[in-house]
CSV table of N, CA and C in Angstrom, one decimal:
chain,number,residue,atom,x,y,z
Z,80,UNK,N,-15.5,16.3,-14.7
Z,80,UNK,CA,-15.8,16.3,-16.1
Z,80,UNK,C,-17.3,16.3,-16.3
Z,81,UNK,N,-18.0,15.5,-15.5
Z,81,UNK,CA,-19.4,15.4,-15.5
Z,81,UNK,C,-20.1,16.8,-15.2
Z,82,UNK,N,-19.6,17.4,-14.2
Z,82,UNK,CA,-20.1,18.7,-13.8
Z,82,UNK,C,-19.8,19.7,-14.9
Z,83,UNK,N,-18.7,19.7,-15.5
Z,83,UNK,CA,-18.3,20.7,-16.5
Z,83,UNK,C,-19.2,20.5,-17.7
Z,84,UNK,N,-19.4,19.3,-18.2
Z,84,UNK,CA,-20.3,19.0,-19.4
Z,84,UNK,C,-21.7,19.4,-19.1
Z,85,UNK,N,-22.2,19.1,-17.9
Z,85,UNK,CA,-23.5,19.4,-17.5
Z,85,UNK,C,-23.7,20.9,-17.5
Z,86,UNK,N,-22.8,21.6,-16.9
Z,86,UNK,CA,-22.9,23.1,-16.8
Z,86,UNK,C,-22.8,23.7,-18.2
Z,87,UNK,N,-21.9,23.3,-19.0
Z,87,UNK,CA,-21.8,23.9,-20.4
Z,87,UNK,C,-23.1,23.6,-21.1
Z,88,UNK,N,-23.7,22.4,-21.0
Z,88,UNK,CA,-24.9,22.1,-21.7
Z,88,UNK,C,-26.1,23.0,-21.4
Z,89,UNK,N,-26.1,23.6,-20.2
Z,89,UNK,CA,-27.1,24.5,-19.8
Z,89,UNK,C,-26.9,25.9,-20.3
Z,90,UNK,N,-25.6,26.2,-20.6
Z,90,UNK,CA,-25.3,27.5,-21.1
Z,90,UNK,C,-25.4,27.7,-22.6
Z,91,UNK,N,-25.0,26.7,-23.4
Z,91,UNK,CA,-25.0,26.8,-24.8
Z,91,UNK,C,-26.4,26.9,-25.4
Z,92,UNK,N,-26.4,27.4,-26.6
Z,92,UNK,CA,-27.7,27.5,-27.3
Z,92,UNK,C,-27.7,26.4,-28.4
Z,93,UNK,N,-28.8,26.0,-28.8
Z,93,UNK,CA,-28.9,25.0,-29.8
Z,93,UNK,C,-29.2,23.6,-29.2
Z,94,UNK,N,-30.3,23.0,-29.6
Z,94,UNK,CA,-30.7,21.8,-29.1
Z,94,UNK,C,-29.7,20.6,-29.3
Z,95,UNK,N,-29.1,20.6,-30.4
Z,95,UNK,CA,-28.2,19.5,-30.7
Z,95,UNK,C,-27.0,19.6,-29.8
Z,96,UNK,N,-26.4,20.8,-29.6
Z,96,UNK,CA,-25.3,21.0,-28.7
Z,96,UNK,C,-25.6,20.6,-27.2
Z,97,UNK,N,-26.8,21.1,-26.8
Z,97,UNK,CA,-27.3,20.7,-25.5
Z,97,UNK,C,-27.4,19.2,-25.3
Z,98,UNK,N,-28.0,18.6,-26.3
Z,98,UNK,CA,-28.1,17.1,-26.2
Z,98,UNK,C,-26.8,16.4,-26.2
Z,99,UNK,N,-25.9,16.8,-27.0
Z,99,UNK,CA,-24.5,16.2,-27.0
Z,99,UNK,C,-23.8,16.4,-25.7
Z,100,UNK,N,-23.8,17.6,-25.2
Z,100,UNK,CA,-23.2,17.8,-23.9
Z,100,UNK,C,-23.8,17.1,-22.7
Z,101,UNK,N,-25.2,17.1,-22.7
Z,101,UNK,CA,-25.9,16.4,-21.7
Z,101,UNK,C,-25.6,14.9,-21.7
Z,102,UNK,N,-25.6,14.3,-22.9
Z,102,UNK,CA,-25.2,12.9,-23.1
Z,102,UNK,C,-23.8,12.6,-22.7
Z,103,UNK,N,-22.9,13.5,-23.0
Z,103,UNK,CA,-21.5,13.4,-22.5
Z,103,UNK,C,-21.4,13.4,-21.0
Z,104,UNK,N,-22.2,14.3,-20.4
Z,104,UNK,CA,-22.2,14.3,-18.9
Z,104,UNK,C,-22.8,13.0,-18.3
Z,105,UNK,N,-23.8,12.5,-18.9
Z,105,UNK,CA,-24.4,11.2,-18.5
Z,105,UNK,C,-23.4,10.1,-18.6
Z,106,UNK,N,-22.7,10.1,-19.8
Z,106,UNK,CA,-21.7,9.0,-20.1
Z,106,UNK,C,-20.6,9.1,-19.1
Z,107,UNK,N,-20.1,10.2,-18.8
Z,107,UNK,CA,-18.9,10.3,-17.8
Z,107,UNK,C,-19.4,9.9,-16.4
Z,108,UNK,N,-20.6,10.3,-16.1
Z,108,UNK,CA,-21.1,9.9,-14.8
Z,108,UNK,C,-21.3,8.4,-14.6
Z,109,UNK,N,-21.9,7.8,-15.6
Z,109,UNK,CA,-22.1,6.3,-15.5
Z,109,UNK,C,-20.8,5.6,-15.6
Z,110,UNK,N,-19.8,6.1,-16.4
Z,110,UNK,CA,-18.5,5.5,-16.5
Z,110,UNK,C,-17.8,5.5,-15.2
Z,111,UNK,N,-17.9,6.6,-14.5
Z,111,UNK,CA,-17.3,6.8,-13.2
Z,111,UNK,C,-17.9,5.8,-12.2
Z,112,UNK,N,-19.3,5.6,-12.2
Z,112,UNK,CA,-19.9,4.7,-11.3
Z,112,UNK,C,-19.5,3.3,-11.6
Z,113,UNK,N,-19.4,2.9,-12.9
Z,113,UNK,CA,-19.0,1.5,-13.2
Z,113,UNK,C,-17.6,1.3,-12.8
Z,114,UNK,N,-16.7,2.3,-13.0
Z,114,UNK,CA,-15.3,2.1,-12.6
Z,114,UNK,C,-15.2,2.0,-11.1
Z,115,UNK,N,-15.9,2.9,-10.4
Z,115,UNK,CA,-15.9,2.8,-8.9
Z,115,UNK,C,-16.4,1.4,-8.4
Z,116,UNK,N,-17.5,0.9,-9.0
Z,116,UNK,CA,-18.0,-0.4,-8.6
Z,116,UNK,C,-17.1,-1.5,-8.9
Z,117,UNK,N,-16.4,-1.4,-10.1
Z,117,UNK,CA,-15.4,-2.4,-10.4
Z,117,UNK,C,-14.2,-2.4,-9.5
Z,118,UNK,N,-13.7,-1.3,-9.2
Z,118,UNK,CA,-12.6,-1.2,-8.3
Z,118,UNK,C,-13.0,-1.7,-6.9
Z,119,UNK,N,-14.2,-1.3,-6.4
Z,119,UNK,CA,-14.6,-1.7,-5.1
Z,119,UNK,C,-14.8,-3.2,-5.1
Z,120,UNK,N,-15.5,-3.7,-6.0
Z,120,UNK,CA,-15.8,-5.2,-6.0
Z,120,UNK,C,-14.6,-6.0,-6.2
Z,121,UNK,N,-13.8,-5.7,-7.2
Z,121,UNK,CA,-12.7,-6.6,-7.6
Z,121,UNK,C,-11.4,-6.4,-6.9
Z,122,UNK,N,-11.2,-5.2,-6.4
Z,122,UNK,CA,-9.9,-4.9,-5.9
Z,122,UNK,C,-9.9,-4.6,-4.4
Z,123,UNK,N,-10.7,-3.6,-4.0
Z,123,UNK,CA,-10.7,-3.2,-2.6
Z,123,UNK,C,-11.2,-4.3,-1.6
Z,124,UNK,N,-12.4,-4.9,-2.0
Z,124,UNK,CA,-12.9,-5.8,-1.0
Z,124,UNK,C,-12.0,-7.1,-0.9
Z,125,UNK,N,-11.4,-7.5,-2.0
Z,125,UNK,CA,-10.4,-8.6,-1.9
Z,125,UNK,C,-9.3,-8.2,-1.0
Z,126,UNK,N,-8.7,-7.0,-1.2
Z,126,UNK,CA,-7.6,-6.6,-0.4
Z,126,UNK,C,-8.0,-6.5,1.1
Z,127,UNK,N,-9.2,-6.0,1.4
Z,127,UNK,CA,-9.6,-5.9,2.8
Z,127,UNK,C,-9.8,-7.2,3.4
Z,128,UNK,N,-10.4,-8.2,2.7
Z,128,UNK,CA,-10.6,-9.5,3.1
Z,128,UNK,C,-9.3,-10.2,3.4
Z,129,UNK,N,-8.3,-10.0,2.5
Z,129,UNK,CA,-7.0,-10.6,2.8
Z,129,UNK,C,-6.3,-10.0,4.0
Z,130,UNK,N,-6.5,-8.7,4.2
Z,130,UNK,CA,-5.9,-8.0,5.4
Z,130,UNK,C,-6.5,-8.6,6.6
Z,131,UNK,N,-7.8,-8.8,6.6
Z,131,UNK,CA,-8.5,-9.4,7.8
Z,131,UNK,C,-8.0,-10.8,8.0
Z,132,UNK,N,-7.8,-11.6,7.0
Z,132,UNK,CA,-7.3,-12.9,7.1
Z,132,UNK,C,-5.9,-12.9,7.7
Z,133,UNK,N,-5.1,-12.0,7.3
Z,133,UNK,CA,-3.7,-11.9,7.8
Z,133,UNK,C,-3.7,-11.6,9.3
Z,134,UNK,N,-4.5,-10.6,9.6
Z,134,UNK,CA,-4.6,-10.1,11.0
Z,134,UNK,C,-5.1,-11.3,11.9
Z,135,UNK,N,-6.1,-12.0,11.5
Z,135,UNK,CA,-6.7,-13.0,12.3
Z,135,UNK,C,-5.6,-14.2,12.4
Z,136,UNK,N,-4.9,-14.5,11.4
Z,136,UNK,CA,-3.9,-15.5,11.4
Z,136,UNK,C,-2.8,-15.1,12.4
Z,137,UNK,N,-2.5,-13.8,12.4
Z,137,UNK,CA,-1.4,-13.4,13.4
Z,137,UNK,C,-1.9,-13.6,14.8
Z,138,UNK,N,-3.2,-13.2,15.1
Z,138,UNK,CA,-3.7,-13.4,16.4
Z,138,UNK,C,-3.9,-14.8,16.8
Z,139,UNK,N,-4.3,-15.7,15.8
Z,139,UNK,CA,-4.5,-17.1,16.1
Z,139,UNK,C,-3.1,-17.7,16.4
Z,140,UNK,N,-2.1,-17.3,15.7
Z,140,UNK,CA,-0.7,-17.7,16.1
Z,140,UNK,C,-0.3,-17.4,17.5
Z,141,UNK,N,-0.7,-16.2,17.9
Z,141,UNK,CA,-0.4,-15.8,19.3
Z,141,UNK,C,-1.3,-16.7,20.3
Z,142,UNK,N,-2.5,-17.0,19.9
Z,142,UNK,CA,-3.4,-17.8,20.8
Z,142,UNK,C,-2.8,-19.2,20.8
Z,143,UNK,N,-2.4,-19.8,19.7
Z,143,UNK,CA,-1.9,-21.1,19.6
Z,143,UNK,C,-0.7,-21.3,20.5
Z,144,UNK,N,0.2,-20.3,20.4
Z,144,UNK,CA,1.4,-20.3,21.2
Z,144,UNK,C,1.2,-20.3,22.7
Z,145,UNK,N,0.0,-19.8,23.1
Z,145,UNK,CA,-0.3,-19.8,24.6
Z,145,UNK,C,-1.1,-21.0,25.1
Z,146,UNK,N,-1.5,-21.9,24.2
Z,146,UNK,CA,-2.3,-23.0,24.6
Z,146,UNK,C,-1.6,-23.9,25.6
Z,147,UNK,N,-0.3,-24.1,25.4
Z,147,UNK,CA,0.4,-25.1,26.3
Z,147,UNK,C,0.8,-24.5,27.6
Z,148,UNK,N,0.6,-23.2,27.8
Z,148,UNK,CA,0.9,-22.5,29.0
Z,148,UNK,C,-0.1,-22.9,30.1
Z,149,UNK,N,0.4,-22.8,31.3
Z,149,UNK,CA,-0.5,-23.1,32.5
Z,149,UNK,C,-1.4,-21.8,32.7
Z,150,UNK,N,-2.4,-22.0,33.5
Z,150,UNK,CA,-3.4,-20.9,33.8
Z,150,UNK,C,-2.7,-19.8,34.5
Z,151,UNK,N,-1.6,-20.1,35.2
Z,151,UNK,CA,-0.8,-19.1,35.9
Z,151,UNK,C,0.0,-18.2,34.9
Z,152,UNK,N,0.5,-18.8,33.8
Z,152,UNK,CA,1.2,-18.1,32.8
Z,152,UNK,C,0.3,-17.3,31.9
Z,153,UNK,N,-0.8,-17.9,31.6
Z,153,UNK,CA,-1.8,-17.3,30.6
Z,153,UNK,C,-3.1,-17.4,31.3
Z,154,UNK,N,-3.5,-16.3,32.0
Z,154,UNK,CA,-4.7,-16.3,32.8
Z,154,UNK,C,-6.0,-16.1,31.9
Z,155,UNK,N,-7.1,-16.3,32.6
Z,155,UNK,CA,-8.4,-16.3,31.9
Z,155,UNK,C,-8.6,-14.9,31.3
Z,156,UNK,N,-8.3,-13.8,32.0
Z,156,UNK,CA,-8.5,-12.5,31.5
Z,156,UNK,C,-7.7,-12.2,30.2
Z,157,UNK,N,-6.5,-12.7,30.2
Z,157,UNK,CA,-5.7,-12.5,29.0
Z,157,UNK,C,-6.3,-13.4,27.8
Z,158,UNK,N,-6.8,-14.6,28.2
Z,158,UNK,CA,-7.4,-15.4,27.2
Z,158,UNK,C,-8.6,-14.7,26.5
Z,159,UNK,N,-9.4,-14.1,27.4
Z,159,UNK,CA,-10.6,-13.5,26.9
Z,159,UNK,C,-10.3,-12.3,26.0
Z,160,UNK,N,-9.3,-11.5,26.5
Z,160,UNK,CA,-8.8,-10.4,25.7
Z,160,UNK,C,-8.3,-10.8,24.3
Z,161,UNK,N,-7.6,-11.9,24.3
Z,161,UNK,CA,-7.1,-12.4,23.0
Z,161,UNK,C,-8.2,-12.9,22.1
Z,162,UNK,N,-9.1,-13.6,22.6
Z,162,UNK,CA,-10.3,-14.1,21.9
Z,162,UNK,C,-11.1,-12.9,21.3
Z,163,UNK,N,-11.3,-11.9,22.2
Z,163,UNK,CA,-12.0,-10.7,21.7
Z,163,UNK,C,-11.2,-10.0,20.6
Z,164,UNK,N,-9.9,-9.9,20.7
Z,164,UNK,CA,-9.1,-9.3,19.7
Z,164,UNK,C,-9.2,-10.0,18.4
Z,165,UNK,N,-9.3,-11.4,18.5
Z,165,UNK,CA,-9.4,-12.2,17.3
Z,165,UNK,C,-10.8,-11.9,16.7
Z,166,UNK,N,-11.8,-11.9,17.5
Z,166,UNK,CA,-13.2,-11.6,17.0
Z,166,UNK,C,-13.2,-10.2,16.3
Z,167,UNK,N,-12.7,-9.2,17.0
Z,167,UNK,CA,-12.7,-7.8,16.4
Z,167,UNK,C,-11.9,-7.7,15.1
Z,168,UNK,N,-10.9,-8.6,14.9
Z,168,UNK,CA,-10.1,-8.5,13.7
Z,168,UNK,C,-10.9,-8.8,12.5
Z,169,UNK,N,-12.1,-9.3,12.6
Z,169,UNK,CA,-12.9,-9.7,11.4
Z,169,UNK,C,-13.7,-8.5,11.0
Z,170,UNK,N,-13.7,-7.3,11.7
Z,170,UNK,CA,-14.5,-6.2,11.3
Z,170,UNK,C,-13.9,-5.5,10.0
Z,171,UNK,N,-14.8,-4.9,9.3
Z,171,UNK,CA,-14.4,-4.1,8.1
Z,171,UNK,C,-13.5,-3.0,8.5
Z,172,UNK,N,-13.7,-2.3,9.5
Z,172,UNK,CA,-12.8,-1.2,9.9
Z,172,UNK,C,-11.4,-1.7,10.2
Z,173,UNK,N,-11.3,-2.8,10.9
Z,173,UNK,CA,-10.0,-3.4,11.2
Z,173,UNK,C,-9.3,-3.8,10.0
Z,174,UNK,N,-10.0,-4.4,9.1
Z,174,UNK,CA,-9.4,-4.8,7.8
Z,174,UNK,C,-8.9,-3.6,7.0
Z,175,UNK,N,-9.7,-2.6,6.9
Z,175,UNK,CA,-9.4,-1.4,6.2
Z,175,UNK,C,-8.2,-0.7,6.9
Z,176,UNK,N,-8.1,-0.7,8.2
Z,176,UNK,CA,-7.0,-0.1,8.9
Z,176,UNK,C,-5.7,-0.9,8.6
Z,177,UNK,N,-5.8,-2.2,8.7
Z,177,UNK,CA,-4.7,-3.1,8.4
Z,177,UNK,C,-4.2,-2.9,7.0
Z,178,UNK,N,-5.1,-2.7,6.0
Z,178,UNK,CA,-4.8,-2.5,4.6
Z,178,UNK,C,-4.1,-1.2,4.5
Z,179,UNK,N,-4.6,-0.1,5.1
Z,179,UNK,CA,-3.9,1.2,5.0
Z,179,UNK,C,-2.5,1.2,5.6
Z,180,UNK,N,-2.4,0.5,6.7
Z,180,UNK,CA,-1.1,0.4,7.4
Z,180,UNK,C,-0.1,-0.4,6.5
Z,181,UNK,N,-0.7,-1.5,5.9
Z,181,UNK,CA,0.2,-2.3,5.1
Z,181,UNK,C,0.6,-1.6,3.8
Z,182,UNK,N,-0.3,-0.8,3.2
Z,182,UNK,CA,0.0,-0.2,2.0
Z,182,UNK,C,1.1,0.9,2.2
Z,183,UNK,N,1.2,1.4,3.4
Z,183,UNK,CA,2.3,2.3,3.7
Z,183,UNK,C,3.6,1.5,3.8
Z,184,UNK,N,3.6,0.2,4.0
Z,184,UNK,CA,4.7,-0.6,4.1
Z,184,UNK,C,4.4,-1.9,3.4
Z,185,UNK,N,4.5,-1.9,2.1
Z,185,UNK,CA,4.2,-3.1,1.2
Z,185,UNK,C,5.0,-4.3,1.6
Z,186,UNK,N,6.2,-4.1,1.9
Z,186,UNK,CA,7.1,-5.2,2.2
Z,186,UNK,C,6.6,-6.0,3.4
Z,187,UNK,N,6.1,-5.2,4.5
Z,187,UNK,CA,5.6,-5.9,5.7
Z,187,UNK,C,4.3,-6.6,5.3
Z,188,UNK,N,3.5,-6.1,4.5
Z,188,UNK,CA,2.2,-6.7,4.1
Z,188,UNK,C,2.5,-8.0,3.4
Z,189,UNK,N,3.5,-8.0,2.5
Z,189,UNK,CA,3.9,-9.2,1.7
Z,189,UNK,C,4.4,-10.3,2.7
Z,190,UNK,N,5.2,-9.9,3.6
Z,190,UNK,CA,5.8,-10.8,4.6
Z,190,UNK,C,4.6,-11.4,5.5
Z,191,UNK,N,3.7,-10.5,5.9
Z,191,UNK,CA,2.6,-11.0,6.7
Z,191,UNK,C,1.7,-12.0,6.0
Z,192,UNK,N,1.5,-11.7,4.7
Z,192,UNK,CA,0.7,-12.6,3.9
Z,192,UNK,C,1.4,-14.0,3.6
Z,193,UNK,N,2.8,-13.9,3.4
Z,193,UNK,CA,3.5,-15.2,3.3
Z,193,UNK,C,3.5,-16.0,4.6
Z,194,UNK,N,3.6,-15.3,5.7
Z,194,UNK,CA,3.5,-16.0,7.0
Z,194,UNK,C,2.1,-16.6,7.2
Z,195,UNK,N,1.1,-15.9,6.7
Z,195,UNK,CA,-0.3,-16.5,6.8
Z,195,UNK,C,-0.4,-17.7,6.0
Z,196,UNK,N,0.1,-17.7,4.8
Z,196,UNK,CA,0.1,-18.8,3.9
Z,196,UNK,C,0.9,-20.0,4.5
Z,197,UNK,N,2.0,-19.7,5.0
Z,197,UNK,CA,2.9,-20.8,5.6
Z,197,UNK,C,2.1,-21.4,6.8
Z,198,UNK,N,1.5,-20.6,7.6
Z,198,UNK,CA,0.8,-21.1,8.8
Z,198,UNK,C,-0.4,-21.9,8.4
Z,199,UNK,N,-1.1,-21.5,7.3
Z,199,UNK,CA,-2.2,-22.3,6.8
Z,199,UNK,C,-1.7,-23.7,6.3
Z,200,UNK,N,-0.5,-23.8,5.7
Z,200,UNK,CA,0.0,-25.0,5.3
Z,200,UNK,C,0.3,-25.9,6.5
Z,201,UNK,N,0.9,-25.3,7.5
Z,201,UNK,CA,1.3,-26.0,8.7
Z,201,UNK,C,0.0,-26.6,9.4
Z,202,UNK,N,-1.0,-25.8,9.5
Z,202,UNK,CA,-2.3,-26.2,10.1
Z,202,UNK,C,-2.9,-27.3,9.3
Z,203,UNK,N,-2.9,-27.2,8.0
Z,203,UNK,CA,-3.6,-28.2,7.2
Z,203,UNK,C,-2.8,-29.5,7.2
Z,204,UNK,N,-1.5,-29.5,7.2
Z,204,UNK,CA,-0.7,-30.7,7.3
Z,204,UNK,C,-0.8,-31.3,8.7
Z,205,UNK,N,-0.8,-30.5,9.7
Z,205,UNK,CA,-1.0,-31.1,11.1
Z,205,UNK,C,-2.4,-31.8,11.2
Z,206,UNK,N,-3.4,-31.2,10.7
Z,206,UNK,CA,-4.7,-31.8,10.7
Z,206,UNK,C,-4.7,-33.2,9.9
Z,207,UNK,N,-4.1,-33.2,8.8
Z,207,UNK,CA,-4.0,-34.4,8.0
Z,207,UNK,C,-3.3,-35.5,8.7
Z,208,UNK,N,-2.2,-35.1,9.4
Z,208,UNK,CA,-1.4,-36.1,10.2
Z,208,UNK,C,-2.3,-36.7,11.3
Z,209,UNK,N,-3.0,-35.8,12.0
Z,209,UNK,CA,-3.8,-36.2,13.1
Z,209,UNK,C,-4.9,-37.2,12.6
Z,210,UNK,N,-5.5,-36.9,11.5
Z,210,UNK,CA,-6.5,-37.8,10.9
Z,210,UNK,C,-5.9,-39.1,10.5
Z,211,UNK,N,-4.8,-39.1,9.9
Z,211,UNK,CA,-4.1,-40.4,9.6
Z,211,UNK,C,-3.8,-41.2,10.8
Z,212,UNK,N,-3.3,-40.5,11.9
Z,212,UNK,CA,-3.0,-41.2,13.1
Z,212,UNK,C,-4.2,-41.8,13.7
Z,213,UNK,N,-5.3,-41.1,13.7
Z,213,UNK,CA,-6.6,-41.6,14.3
Z,213,UNK,C,-7.1,-42.8,13.5
Z,214,UNK,N,-6.8,-42.8,12.2
Z,214,UNK,CA,-7.2,-43.9,11.3
Z,214,UNK,C,-6.2,-45.0,11.4
Z,215,UNK,N,-5.2,-44.9,12.2
Z,215,UNK,CA,-4.1,-45.9,12.4
Z,215,UNK,C,-3.5,-46.2,11.1
Z,216,UNK,N,-3.1,-45.2,10.3
Z,216,UNK,CA,-2.4,-45.3,9.0
Z,216,UNK,C,-1.0,-45.8,9.3
Z,217,UNK,N,-0.5,-46.4,8.3
Z,217,UNK,CA,0.9,-47.0,8.3
Z,217,UNK,C,1.9,-45.8,8.5
Z,218,UNK,N,3.0,-46.1,9.3
Z,218,UNK,CA,4.0,-45.1,9.6
Z,218,UNK,C,4.7,-44.6,8.3
Z,219,UNK,N,4.8,-45.5,7.3
Z,219,UNK,CA,5.4,-45.1,6.0
Z,219,UNK,C,4.6,-44.0,5.3
Z,220,UNK,N,3.3,-44.0,5.6
Z,220,UNK,CA,2.5,-42.9,5.0
Z,220,UNK,C,2.6,-41.6,5.8
Z,221,UNK,N,2.7,-41.8,7.1
Z,221,UNK,CA,2.8,-40.6,8.0
Z,221,UNK,C,4.1,-39.9,8.1
Z,222,UNK,N,5.2,-40.7,8.0
Z,222,UNK,CA,6.6,-40.2,8.2
Z,222,UNK,C,6.9,-39.1,7.2
Z,223,UNK,N,6.7,-39.2,5.9
Z,223,UNK,CA,7.0,-38.1,5.0
Z,223,UNK,C,6.2,-36.8,5.3
Z,224,UNK,N,5.0,-37.0,5.8
Z,224,UNK,CA,4.2,-35.8,6.1
Z,224,UNK,C,4.8,-35.1,7.4
Z,225,UNK,N,5.2,-35.9,8.3
Z,225,UNK,CA,5.8,-35.4,9.5
Z,225,UNK,C,7.1,-34.7,9.2
Z,226,UNK,N,7.8,-35.3,8.3
Z,226,UNK,CA,9.1,-34.6,7.9
Z,226,UNK,C,8.8,-33.3,7.2
Z,227,UNK,N,7.8,-33.2,6.3
Z,227,UNK,CA,7.5,-32.0,5.7
Z,227,UNK,C,6.9,-31.0,6.7
Z,228,UNK,N,6.2,-31.4,7.7
Z,228,UNK,CA,5.7,-30.5,8.7
Z,228,UNK,C,6.8,-29.9,9.5
Z,229,UNK,N,7.8,-30.8,9.8
Z,229,UNK,CA,9.0,-30.2,10.5
Z,229,UNK,C,9.7,-29.2,9.7
Z,230,UNK,N,9.8,-29.4,8.4
Z,230,UNK,CA,10.5,-28.4,7.5
Z,230,UNK,C,9.7,-27.1,7.5
Z,231,UNK,N,8.4,-27.2,7.4
Z,231,UNK,CA,7.5,-26.0,7.4
Z,231,UNK,C,7.6,-25.2,8.8
Z,232,UNK,N,7.6,-26.0,9.9
Z,232,UNK,CA,7.7,-25.3,11.2
Z,232,UNK,C,9.1,-24.6,11.3
Z,233,UNK,N,10.1,-25.3,10.8
Z,233,UNK,CA,11.5,-24.7,10.9
Z,233,UNK,C,11.5,-23.4,10.0
Z,234,UNK,N,10.9,-23.5,8.8
Z,234,UNK,CA,10.8,-22.4,7.9
Z,234,UNK,C,10.1,-21.2,8.6
Z,235,UNK,N,9.0,-21.5,9.3
Z,235,UNK,CA,8.2,-20.5,9.9
Z,235,UNK,C,9.0,-19.9,11.1
Z,236,UNK,N,9.8,-20.7,11.8
Z,236,UNK,CA,10.5,-20.2,12.9
Z,236,UNK,C,11.7,-19.3,12.4
Z,237,UNK,N,12.2,-19.5,11.2
Z,237,UNK,CA,13.3,-18.7,10.7
Z,237,UNK,C,12.8,-17.4,10.0
Z,238,UNK,N,11.4,-17.4,9.8
Z,238,UNK,CA,10.9,-16.2,9.1
Z,238,UNK,C,10.6,-15.1,10.1
Z,239,UNK,N,11.0,-13.9,9.8
Z,239,UNK,CA,10.6,-12.7,10.7
Z,239,UNK,C,9.1,-12.6,10.9
Z,240,UNK,N,8.8,-12.2,12.1
Z,240,UNK,CA,7.3,-12.1,12.5
Z,240,UNK,C,6.6,-13.3,12.2
Z,241,UNK,N,7.2,-14.5,12.6
Z,241,UNK,CA,6.6,-15.8,12.4
Z,241,UNK,C,5.3,-15.9,13.2
Z,242,UNK,N,4.4,-16.7,12.6
Z,242,UNK,CA,3.1,-17.1,13.3
Z,242,UNK,C,3.1,-18.6,13.6
Z,243,UNK,N,4.4,-19.2,13.6
Z,243,UNK,CA,4.5,-20.6,13.9
Z,243,UNK,C,4.0,-20.9,15.3
Z,244,UNK,N,3.3,-22.1,15.5
Z,244,UNK,CA,2.9,-22.4,16.8
Z,244,UNK,C,4.1,-22.9,17.6
Z,245,UNK,N,4.0,-22.6,18.9
Z,245,UNK,CA,5.1,-23.1,19.8
Z,245,UNK,C,5.0,-24.6,19.9
Z,246,UNK,N,6.2,-25.2,19.9
Z,246,UNK,CA,6.3,-26.7,19.9
Z,246,UNK,C,6.5,-27.1,21.3
């Protein structure tokens, strides 16, 4: 539309018509720029960041599951590859690729995001319990939290493509 208005303004005669068409071209151009900036800032970057978070949580779940393994079951080379994969998952390109793959399968993306949220709850609750134990808190305080943690771990284990840590 911008190109069309700009082209027509150079063809028509009359200063008023030229001014109106040139102004229309400038308006459509700036509107497009504002719309693109708004979409980029408010929609796309948030979606890419979420895709990066989901991918990193997936890899972190894999790393956490291997912590208890011996060095013979999970060797140093494999550890380094996994850590590098985790590091690379933070790149813009990986986030965009994950987002594009997920948009082709919205159900999978939703499930991955729910798994990420569930894993975040498990990690947070585990940390809280560890802090309470270190502070020698009363078992009546810790017991309900441990029960809730068990429920969350069970829920994660029953969820497809779970990122629950190995117990």
